[in-house]
mmCIF file of C-alpha atoms in Angstrom:
data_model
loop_
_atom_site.group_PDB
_atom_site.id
_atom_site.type_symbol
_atom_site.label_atom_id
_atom_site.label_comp_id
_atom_site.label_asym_id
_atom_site.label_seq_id
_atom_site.Cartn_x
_atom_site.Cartn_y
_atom_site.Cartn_z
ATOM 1 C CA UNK A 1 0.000 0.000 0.000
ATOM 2 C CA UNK A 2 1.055 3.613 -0.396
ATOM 3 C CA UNK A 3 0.737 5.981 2.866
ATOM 4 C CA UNK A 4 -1.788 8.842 2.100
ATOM 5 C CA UNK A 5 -1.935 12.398 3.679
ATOM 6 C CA UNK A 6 -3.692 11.643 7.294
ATOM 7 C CA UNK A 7 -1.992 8.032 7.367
ATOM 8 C CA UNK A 8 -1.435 7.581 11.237
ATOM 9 C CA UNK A 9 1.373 7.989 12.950
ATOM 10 C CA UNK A 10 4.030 6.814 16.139
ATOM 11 C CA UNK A 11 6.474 8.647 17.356
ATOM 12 C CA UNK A 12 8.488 6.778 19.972
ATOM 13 C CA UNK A 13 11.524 9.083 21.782
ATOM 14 C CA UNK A 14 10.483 12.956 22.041
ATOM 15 C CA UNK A 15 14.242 14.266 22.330
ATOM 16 C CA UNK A 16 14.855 17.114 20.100
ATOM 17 C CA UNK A 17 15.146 14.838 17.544
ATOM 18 C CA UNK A 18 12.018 12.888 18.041
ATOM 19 C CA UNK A 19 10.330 16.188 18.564
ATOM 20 C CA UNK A 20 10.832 17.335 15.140
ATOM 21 C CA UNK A 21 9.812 14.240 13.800
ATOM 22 C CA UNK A 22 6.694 14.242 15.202
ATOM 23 C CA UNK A 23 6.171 18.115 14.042
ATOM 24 C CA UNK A 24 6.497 17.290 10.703
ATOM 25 C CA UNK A 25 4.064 14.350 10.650
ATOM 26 C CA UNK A 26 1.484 16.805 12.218
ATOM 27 C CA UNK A 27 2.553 19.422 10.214
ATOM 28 C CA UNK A 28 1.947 16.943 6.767
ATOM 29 C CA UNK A 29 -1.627 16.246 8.151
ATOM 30 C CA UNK A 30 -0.729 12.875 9.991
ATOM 31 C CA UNK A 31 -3.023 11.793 13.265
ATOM 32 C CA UNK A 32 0.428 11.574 15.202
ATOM 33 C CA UNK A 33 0.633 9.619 18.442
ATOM 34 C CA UNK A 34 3.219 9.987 20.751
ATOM 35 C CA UNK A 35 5.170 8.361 23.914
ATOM 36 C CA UNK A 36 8.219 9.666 26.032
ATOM 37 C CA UNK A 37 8.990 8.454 29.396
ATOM 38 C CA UNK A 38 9.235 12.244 30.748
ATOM 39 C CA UNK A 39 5.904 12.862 29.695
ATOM 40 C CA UNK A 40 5.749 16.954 30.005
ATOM 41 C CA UNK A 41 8.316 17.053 26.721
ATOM 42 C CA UNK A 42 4.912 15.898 24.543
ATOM 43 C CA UNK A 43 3.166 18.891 26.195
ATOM 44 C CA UNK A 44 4.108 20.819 23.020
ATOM 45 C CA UNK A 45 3.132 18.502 20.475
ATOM 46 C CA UNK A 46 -0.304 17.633 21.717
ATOM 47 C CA UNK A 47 -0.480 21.314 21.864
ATOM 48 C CA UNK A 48 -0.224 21.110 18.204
ATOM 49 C CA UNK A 49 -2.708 17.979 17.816
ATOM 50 C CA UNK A 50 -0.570 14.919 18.709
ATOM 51 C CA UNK A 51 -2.352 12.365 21.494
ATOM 52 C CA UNK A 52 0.026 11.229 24.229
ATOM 53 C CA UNK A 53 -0.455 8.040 24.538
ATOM 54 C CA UNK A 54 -0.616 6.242 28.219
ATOM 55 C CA UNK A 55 1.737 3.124 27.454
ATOM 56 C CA UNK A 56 4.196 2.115 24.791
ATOM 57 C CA UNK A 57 1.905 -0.630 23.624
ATOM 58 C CA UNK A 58 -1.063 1.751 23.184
ATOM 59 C CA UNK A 59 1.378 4.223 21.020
ATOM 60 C CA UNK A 60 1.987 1.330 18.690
ATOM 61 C CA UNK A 61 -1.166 0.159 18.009
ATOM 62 C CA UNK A 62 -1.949 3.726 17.253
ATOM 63 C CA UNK A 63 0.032 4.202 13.856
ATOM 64 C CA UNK A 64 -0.176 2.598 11.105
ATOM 65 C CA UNK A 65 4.229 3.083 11.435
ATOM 66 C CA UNK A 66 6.078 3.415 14.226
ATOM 67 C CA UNK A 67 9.117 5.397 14.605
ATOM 68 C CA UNK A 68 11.089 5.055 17.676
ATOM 69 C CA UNK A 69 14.344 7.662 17.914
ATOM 70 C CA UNK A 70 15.707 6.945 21.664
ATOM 71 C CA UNK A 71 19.402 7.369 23.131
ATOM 72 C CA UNK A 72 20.460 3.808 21.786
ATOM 73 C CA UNK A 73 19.648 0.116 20.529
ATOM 74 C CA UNK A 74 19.689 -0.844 24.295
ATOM 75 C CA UNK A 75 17.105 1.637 24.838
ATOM 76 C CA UNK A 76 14.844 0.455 22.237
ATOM 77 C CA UNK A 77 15.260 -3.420 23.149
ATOM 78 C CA UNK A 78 14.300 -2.308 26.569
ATOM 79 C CA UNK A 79 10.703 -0.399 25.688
ATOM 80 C CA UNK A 80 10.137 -2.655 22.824
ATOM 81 C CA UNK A 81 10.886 -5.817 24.532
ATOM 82 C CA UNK A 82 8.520 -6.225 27.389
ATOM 83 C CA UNK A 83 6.090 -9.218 27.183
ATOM 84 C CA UNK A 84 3.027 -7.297 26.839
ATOM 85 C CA UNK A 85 4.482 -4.985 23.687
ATOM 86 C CA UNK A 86 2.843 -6.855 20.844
ATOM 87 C CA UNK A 87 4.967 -6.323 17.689
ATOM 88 C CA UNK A 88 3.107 -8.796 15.140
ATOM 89 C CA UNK A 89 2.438 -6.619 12.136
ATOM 90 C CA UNK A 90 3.965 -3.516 13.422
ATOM 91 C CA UNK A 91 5.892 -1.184 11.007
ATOM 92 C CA UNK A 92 8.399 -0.102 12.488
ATOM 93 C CA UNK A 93 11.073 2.453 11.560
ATOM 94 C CA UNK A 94 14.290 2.833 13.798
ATOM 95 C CA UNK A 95 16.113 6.066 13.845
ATOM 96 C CA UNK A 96 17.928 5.786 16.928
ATOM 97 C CA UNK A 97 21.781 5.997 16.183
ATOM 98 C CA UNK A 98 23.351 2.772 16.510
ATOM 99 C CA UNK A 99 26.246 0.696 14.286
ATOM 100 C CA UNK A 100 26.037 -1.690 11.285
ATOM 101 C CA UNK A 101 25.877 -4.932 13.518
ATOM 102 C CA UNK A 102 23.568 -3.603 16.252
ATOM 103 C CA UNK A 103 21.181 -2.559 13.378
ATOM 104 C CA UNK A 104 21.313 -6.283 11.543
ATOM 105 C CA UNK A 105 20.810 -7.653 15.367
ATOM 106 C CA UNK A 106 17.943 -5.537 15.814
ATOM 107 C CA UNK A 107 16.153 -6.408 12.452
ATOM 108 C CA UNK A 108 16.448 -10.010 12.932
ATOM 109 C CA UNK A 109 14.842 -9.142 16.433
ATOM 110 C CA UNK A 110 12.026 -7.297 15.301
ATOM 111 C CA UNK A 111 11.214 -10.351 12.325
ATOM 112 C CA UNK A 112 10.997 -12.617 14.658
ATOM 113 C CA UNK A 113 8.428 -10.744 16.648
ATOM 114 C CA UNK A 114 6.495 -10.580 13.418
ATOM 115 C CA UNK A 115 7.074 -6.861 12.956
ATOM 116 C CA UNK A 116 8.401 -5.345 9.512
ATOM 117 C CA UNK A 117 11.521 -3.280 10.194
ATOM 118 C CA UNK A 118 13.681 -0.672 8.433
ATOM 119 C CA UNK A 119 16.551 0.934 9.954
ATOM 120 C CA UNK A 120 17.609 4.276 9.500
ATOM 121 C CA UNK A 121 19.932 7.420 10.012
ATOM 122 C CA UNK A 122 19.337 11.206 9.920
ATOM 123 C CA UNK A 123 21.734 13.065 8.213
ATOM 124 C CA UNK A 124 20.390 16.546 9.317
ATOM 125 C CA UNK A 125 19.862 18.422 12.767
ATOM 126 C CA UNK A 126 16.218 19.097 14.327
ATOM 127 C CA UNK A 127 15.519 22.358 12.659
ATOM 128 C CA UNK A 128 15.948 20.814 9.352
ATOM 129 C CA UNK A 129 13.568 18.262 9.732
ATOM 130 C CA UNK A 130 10.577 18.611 7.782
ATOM 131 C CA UNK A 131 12.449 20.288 4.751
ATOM 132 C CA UNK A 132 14.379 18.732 1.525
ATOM 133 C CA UNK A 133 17.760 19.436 3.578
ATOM 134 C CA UNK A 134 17.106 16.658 6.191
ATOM 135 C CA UNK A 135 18.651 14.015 4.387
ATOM 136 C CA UNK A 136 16.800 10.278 6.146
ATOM 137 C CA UNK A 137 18.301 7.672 5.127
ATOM 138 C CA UNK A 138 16.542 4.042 4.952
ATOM 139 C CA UNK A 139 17.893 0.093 4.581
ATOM 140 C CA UNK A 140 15.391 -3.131 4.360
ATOM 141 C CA UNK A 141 13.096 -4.805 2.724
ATOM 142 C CA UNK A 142 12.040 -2.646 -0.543
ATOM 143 C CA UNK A 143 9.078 -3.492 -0.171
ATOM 144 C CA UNK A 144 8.277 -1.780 3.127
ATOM 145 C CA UNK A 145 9.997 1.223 2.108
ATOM 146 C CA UNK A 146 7.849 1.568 -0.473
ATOM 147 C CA UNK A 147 4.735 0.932 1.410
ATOM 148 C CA UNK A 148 5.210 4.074 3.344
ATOM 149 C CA UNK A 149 7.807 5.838 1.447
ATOM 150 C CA UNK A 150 4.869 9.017 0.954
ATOM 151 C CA UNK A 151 4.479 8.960 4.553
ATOM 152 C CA UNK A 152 8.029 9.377 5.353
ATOM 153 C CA UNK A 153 8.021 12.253 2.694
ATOM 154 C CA UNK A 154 6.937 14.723 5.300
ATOM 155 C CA UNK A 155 10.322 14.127 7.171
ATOM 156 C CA UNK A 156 12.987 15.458 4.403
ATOM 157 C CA UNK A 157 14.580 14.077 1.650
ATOM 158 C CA UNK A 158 13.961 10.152 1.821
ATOM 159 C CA UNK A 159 16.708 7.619 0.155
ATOM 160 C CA UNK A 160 16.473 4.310 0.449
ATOM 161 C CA UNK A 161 19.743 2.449 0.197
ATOM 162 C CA UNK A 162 19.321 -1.382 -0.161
ATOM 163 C CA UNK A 163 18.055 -4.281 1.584
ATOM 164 C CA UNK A 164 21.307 -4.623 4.142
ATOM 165 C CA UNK A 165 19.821 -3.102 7.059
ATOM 166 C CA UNK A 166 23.229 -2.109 7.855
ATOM 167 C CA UNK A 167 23.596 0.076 5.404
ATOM 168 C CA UNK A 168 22.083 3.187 6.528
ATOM 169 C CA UNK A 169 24.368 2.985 9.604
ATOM 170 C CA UNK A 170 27.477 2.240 7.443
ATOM 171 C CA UNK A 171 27.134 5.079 5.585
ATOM 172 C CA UNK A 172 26.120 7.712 8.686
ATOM 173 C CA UNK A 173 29.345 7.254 9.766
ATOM 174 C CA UNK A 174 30.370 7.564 6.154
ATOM 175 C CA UNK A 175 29.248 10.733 5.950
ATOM 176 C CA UNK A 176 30.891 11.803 9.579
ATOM 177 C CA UNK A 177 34.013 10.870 7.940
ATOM 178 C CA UNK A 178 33.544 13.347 5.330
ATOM 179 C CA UNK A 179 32.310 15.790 7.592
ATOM 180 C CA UNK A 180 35.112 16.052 9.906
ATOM 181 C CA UNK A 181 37.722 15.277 7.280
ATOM 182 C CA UNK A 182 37.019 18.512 5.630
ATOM 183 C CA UNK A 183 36.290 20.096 8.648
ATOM 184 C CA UNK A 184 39.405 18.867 10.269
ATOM 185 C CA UNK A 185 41.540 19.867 7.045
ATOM 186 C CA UNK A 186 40.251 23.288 7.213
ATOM 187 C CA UNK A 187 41.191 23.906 10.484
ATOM 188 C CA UNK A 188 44.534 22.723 9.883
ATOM 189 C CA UNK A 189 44.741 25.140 7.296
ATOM 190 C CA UNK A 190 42.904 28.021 8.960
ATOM 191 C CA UNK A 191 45.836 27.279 11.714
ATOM 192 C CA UNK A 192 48.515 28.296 9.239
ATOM 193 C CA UNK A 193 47.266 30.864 8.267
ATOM 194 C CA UNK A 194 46.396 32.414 11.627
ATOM 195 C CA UNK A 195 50.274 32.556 12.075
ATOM 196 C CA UNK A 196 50.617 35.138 9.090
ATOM 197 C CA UNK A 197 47.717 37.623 10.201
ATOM 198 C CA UNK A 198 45.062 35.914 8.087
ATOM 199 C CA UNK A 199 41.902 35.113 9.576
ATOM 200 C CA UNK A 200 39.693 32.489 9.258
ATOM 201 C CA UNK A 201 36.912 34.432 7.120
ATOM 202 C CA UNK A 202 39.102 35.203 4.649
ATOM 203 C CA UNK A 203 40.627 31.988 3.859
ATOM 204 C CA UNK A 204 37.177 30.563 4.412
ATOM 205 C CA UNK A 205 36.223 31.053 0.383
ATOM 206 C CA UNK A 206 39.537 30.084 -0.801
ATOM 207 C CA UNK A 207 38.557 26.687 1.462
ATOM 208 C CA UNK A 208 35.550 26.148 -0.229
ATOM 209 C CA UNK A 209 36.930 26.204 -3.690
ATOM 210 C CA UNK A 210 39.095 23.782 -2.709
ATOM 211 C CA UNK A 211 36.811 21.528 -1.119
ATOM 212 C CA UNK A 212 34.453 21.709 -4.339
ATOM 213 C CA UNK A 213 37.044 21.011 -6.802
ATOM 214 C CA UNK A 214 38.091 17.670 -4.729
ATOM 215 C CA UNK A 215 34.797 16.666 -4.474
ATOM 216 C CA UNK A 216 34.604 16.832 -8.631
ATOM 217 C CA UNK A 217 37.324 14.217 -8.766
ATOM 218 C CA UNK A 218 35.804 11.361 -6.627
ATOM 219 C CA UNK A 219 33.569 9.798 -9.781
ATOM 220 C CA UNK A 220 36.459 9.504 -11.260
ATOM 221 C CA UNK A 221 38.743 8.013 -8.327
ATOM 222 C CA UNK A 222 35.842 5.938 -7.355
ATOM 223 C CA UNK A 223 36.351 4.027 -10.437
ATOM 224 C CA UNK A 224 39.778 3.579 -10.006
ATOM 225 C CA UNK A 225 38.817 2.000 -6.818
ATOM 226 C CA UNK A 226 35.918 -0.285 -8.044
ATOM 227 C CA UNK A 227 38.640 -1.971 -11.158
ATOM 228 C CA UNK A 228 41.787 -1.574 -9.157
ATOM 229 C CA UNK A 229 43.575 0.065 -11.529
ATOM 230 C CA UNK A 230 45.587 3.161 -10.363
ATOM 231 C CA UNK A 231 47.294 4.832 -13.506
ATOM 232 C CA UNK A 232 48.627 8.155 -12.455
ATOM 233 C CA UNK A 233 46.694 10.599 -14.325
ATOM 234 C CA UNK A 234 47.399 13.763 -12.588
ATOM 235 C CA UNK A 235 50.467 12.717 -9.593
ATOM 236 C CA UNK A 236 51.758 9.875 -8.514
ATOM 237 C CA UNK A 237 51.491 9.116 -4.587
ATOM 238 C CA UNK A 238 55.530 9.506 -4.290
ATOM 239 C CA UNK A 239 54.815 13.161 -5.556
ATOM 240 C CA UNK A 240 51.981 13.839 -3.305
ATOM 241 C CA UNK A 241 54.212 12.270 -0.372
ATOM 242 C CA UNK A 242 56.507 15.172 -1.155
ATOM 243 C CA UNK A 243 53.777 18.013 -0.663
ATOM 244 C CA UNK A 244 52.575 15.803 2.564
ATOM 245 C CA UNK A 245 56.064 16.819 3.889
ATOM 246 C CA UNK A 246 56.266 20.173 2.826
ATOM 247 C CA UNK A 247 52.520 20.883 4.595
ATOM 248 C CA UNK A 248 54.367 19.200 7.933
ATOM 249 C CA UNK A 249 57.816 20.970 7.583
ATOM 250 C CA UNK A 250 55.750 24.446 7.279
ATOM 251 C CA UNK A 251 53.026 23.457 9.969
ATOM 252 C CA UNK A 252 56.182 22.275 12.644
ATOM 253 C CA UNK A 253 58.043 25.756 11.496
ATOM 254 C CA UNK A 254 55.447 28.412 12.465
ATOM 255 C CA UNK A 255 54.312 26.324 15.779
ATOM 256 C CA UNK A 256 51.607 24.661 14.134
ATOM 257 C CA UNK A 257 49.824 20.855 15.283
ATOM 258 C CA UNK A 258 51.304 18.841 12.531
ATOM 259 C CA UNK A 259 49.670 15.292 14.088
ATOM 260 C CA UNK A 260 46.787 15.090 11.135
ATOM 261 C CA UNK A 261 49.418 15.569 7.685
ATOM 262 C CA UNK A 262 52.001 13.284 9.791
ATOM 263 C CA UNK A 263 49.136 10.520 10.268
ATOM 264 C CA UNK A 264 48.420 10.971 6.365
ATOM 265 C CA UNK A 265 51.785 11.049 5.549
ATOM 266 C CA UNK A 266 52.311 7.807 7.193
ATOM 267 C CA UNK A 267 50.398 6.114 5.553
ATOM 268 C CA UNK A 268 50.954 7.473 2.067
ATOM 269 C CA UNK A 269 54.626 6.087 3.340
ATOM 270 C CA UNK A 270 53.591 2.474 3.670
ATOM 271 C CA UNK A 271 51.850 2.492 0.560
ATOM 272 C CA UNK A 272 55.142 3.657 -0.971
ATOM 273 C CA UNK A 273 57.348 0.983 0.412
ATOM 274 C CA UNK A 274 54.780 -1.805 -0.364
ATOM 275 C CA UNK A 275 55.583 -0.641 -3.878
ATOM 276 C CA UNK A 276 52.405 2.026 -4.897
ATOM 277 C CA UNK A 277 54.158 4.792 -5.364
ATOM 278 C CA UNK A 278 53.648 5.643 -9.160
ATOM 279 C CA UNK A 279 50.122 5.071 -9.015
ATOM 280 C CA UNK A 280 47.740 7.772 -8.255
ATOM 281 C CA UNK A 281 46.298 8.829 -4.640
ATOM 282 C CA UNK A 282 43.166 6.763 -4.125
ATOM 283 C CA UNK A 283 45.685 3.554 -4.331
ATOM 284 C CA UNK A 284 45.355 4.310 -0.491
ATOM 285 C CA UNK A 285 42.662 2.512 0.059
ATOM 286 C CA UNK A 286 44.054 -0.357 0.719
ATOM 287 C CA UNK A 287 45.632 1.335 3.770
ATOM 288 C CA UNK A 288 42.349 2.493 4.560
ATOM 289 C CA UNK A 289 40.625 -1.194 4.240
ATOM 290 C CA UNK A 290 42.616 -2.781 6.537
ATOM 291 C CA UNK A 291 43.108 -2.508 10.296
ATOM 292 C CA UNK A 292 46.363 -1.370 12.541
ATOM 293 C CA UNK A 293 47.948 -3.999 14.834
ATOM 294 C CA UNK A 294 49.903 -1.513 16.652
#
């Protein structure tokens, strides 16, 4: 079936989070039906037209999905676990945070309660909710995605990723990895610059040139990566190496944290000695696919 305006609702978990979820169901026209265990933080909601609802059990039988956004996994086995919660039939969408393994755990759980589960991950913050800028990310059964997929509109921009319910947690932390890369290169760079007088406003557009014009390359080096082939079209790795050092020779001589190009460089160095260094940059992820005994 496809979810209509004024399909019911469950919201599960009224943090900040789970308040803005629950907003934007209303919001879209959904009968929403809430539960937190500090009751007073529905107060605004059913201000708005959601129904608190007594128990947990009476909340799910209330929507026609649930979605439960709570501190952890441990938290949701807890409130969805009790004998009386009856699952059978239940959609149920989990947005709590969790990894890959706790969210493959937890689907297996919820299937053999008889419930249909998807797992999920919000790449946005509270105030986006609602709008095309909350990116929600979903992993599953197809199926059940699509069953409710207009329903889930009203949240943001809905993807669905595949039927590994561990993907949508694989690739949050994905994204966090982009996040603070660039974040964390920017700083580094922002650092430097401090040293000459330069603030970080200025250098801030320069920054995002740069980032943008990295970004355009990954198609390209994502290919390289999917046939293993690692021609170097535009530097070799020993080349880059070099500029690694210069960037930590310059950072150490105006007082400047060099720990993040030194970690890079590192491993741009064992790449080099196990004989990659003629091929082009992304030939680093094999450092990055395998773990450090040390």
């Amino acid at each position: 079936m496809n979810n209509k305006p004024g399909t019911p609702v469950t919201v599960i978990g009224l943090g900040l989070m789970g308040q803005a979820l629950a907003g934007a169901f209303l919001k879209a026209g959904h009968p929403t039906t809430v539960w937190n265990r500090t009751t007073s933080k529905a107060d605004q909601l059913v201000a708005l037209g959601a129904r608190l609802a007594p128990t947990v059990g009476d909340a799910i039988r209330a929507g026609a999905l649930t979605i439960i956004c709570v501190t952890d996994y441990q938290a949701m086995h807890e409130l969805l676990g009790a004998s009386d919660i009856e699952l059978r039939g239940t959609m149920l969408i989990n947005l709590t945070s969790g990894d890959s393994t706790q969210a493959r755990e937890a689907a297996q759980w919820a299937e053999q309660r008889g419930a249909h589960y998807l797992d999920g991950a919000i790449m946005a913050i509270p105030p986006a909710i609602g709008s095309a800028d909350a990116v929600i990310l979903h992993s599953g059964p197809q199926s059940d995605f699509e069953a409710h997929r207009s329903t889930l509109d009203a949240l943001g921009t809905v993807t669905y990723l595949g039927a590994d319910h561990g993907l949508a947690s694989l690739y949050d932390v994905a994204g966090l990895a982009m996040m603070w890369s660039v974040l964390n290169a920017w700083l580094q760079g922002t650092a430097l610059l401090r040293t000459a007088g330069v603030d970080a406003a200025t250098y801030a557009p320069f920054a995002q040139q740069i980032a943008t014009g990295v970004a355009e390359w990954l198609p390209g080096y994502a290919q390289q990566i999917d046939s293993g082939s690692f021609p170097a079209e535009v530097s070799a790795l020993e080349t880059d190496a070099r500029a690694m050092a210069h960037l930590i020779e310059e950072s150490e001589a105006v007082g400047v944290n060099a720990e993040l190009p030194k970690l890079i460089k590192a491993m741009a160095d064992r790449a080099i000695t196990a004989g990659h260094g003629g091929e082009q940059y992304p030939v680093l992820i094999e450092e990055f696919g395998k773990p450090r005994n040390d």
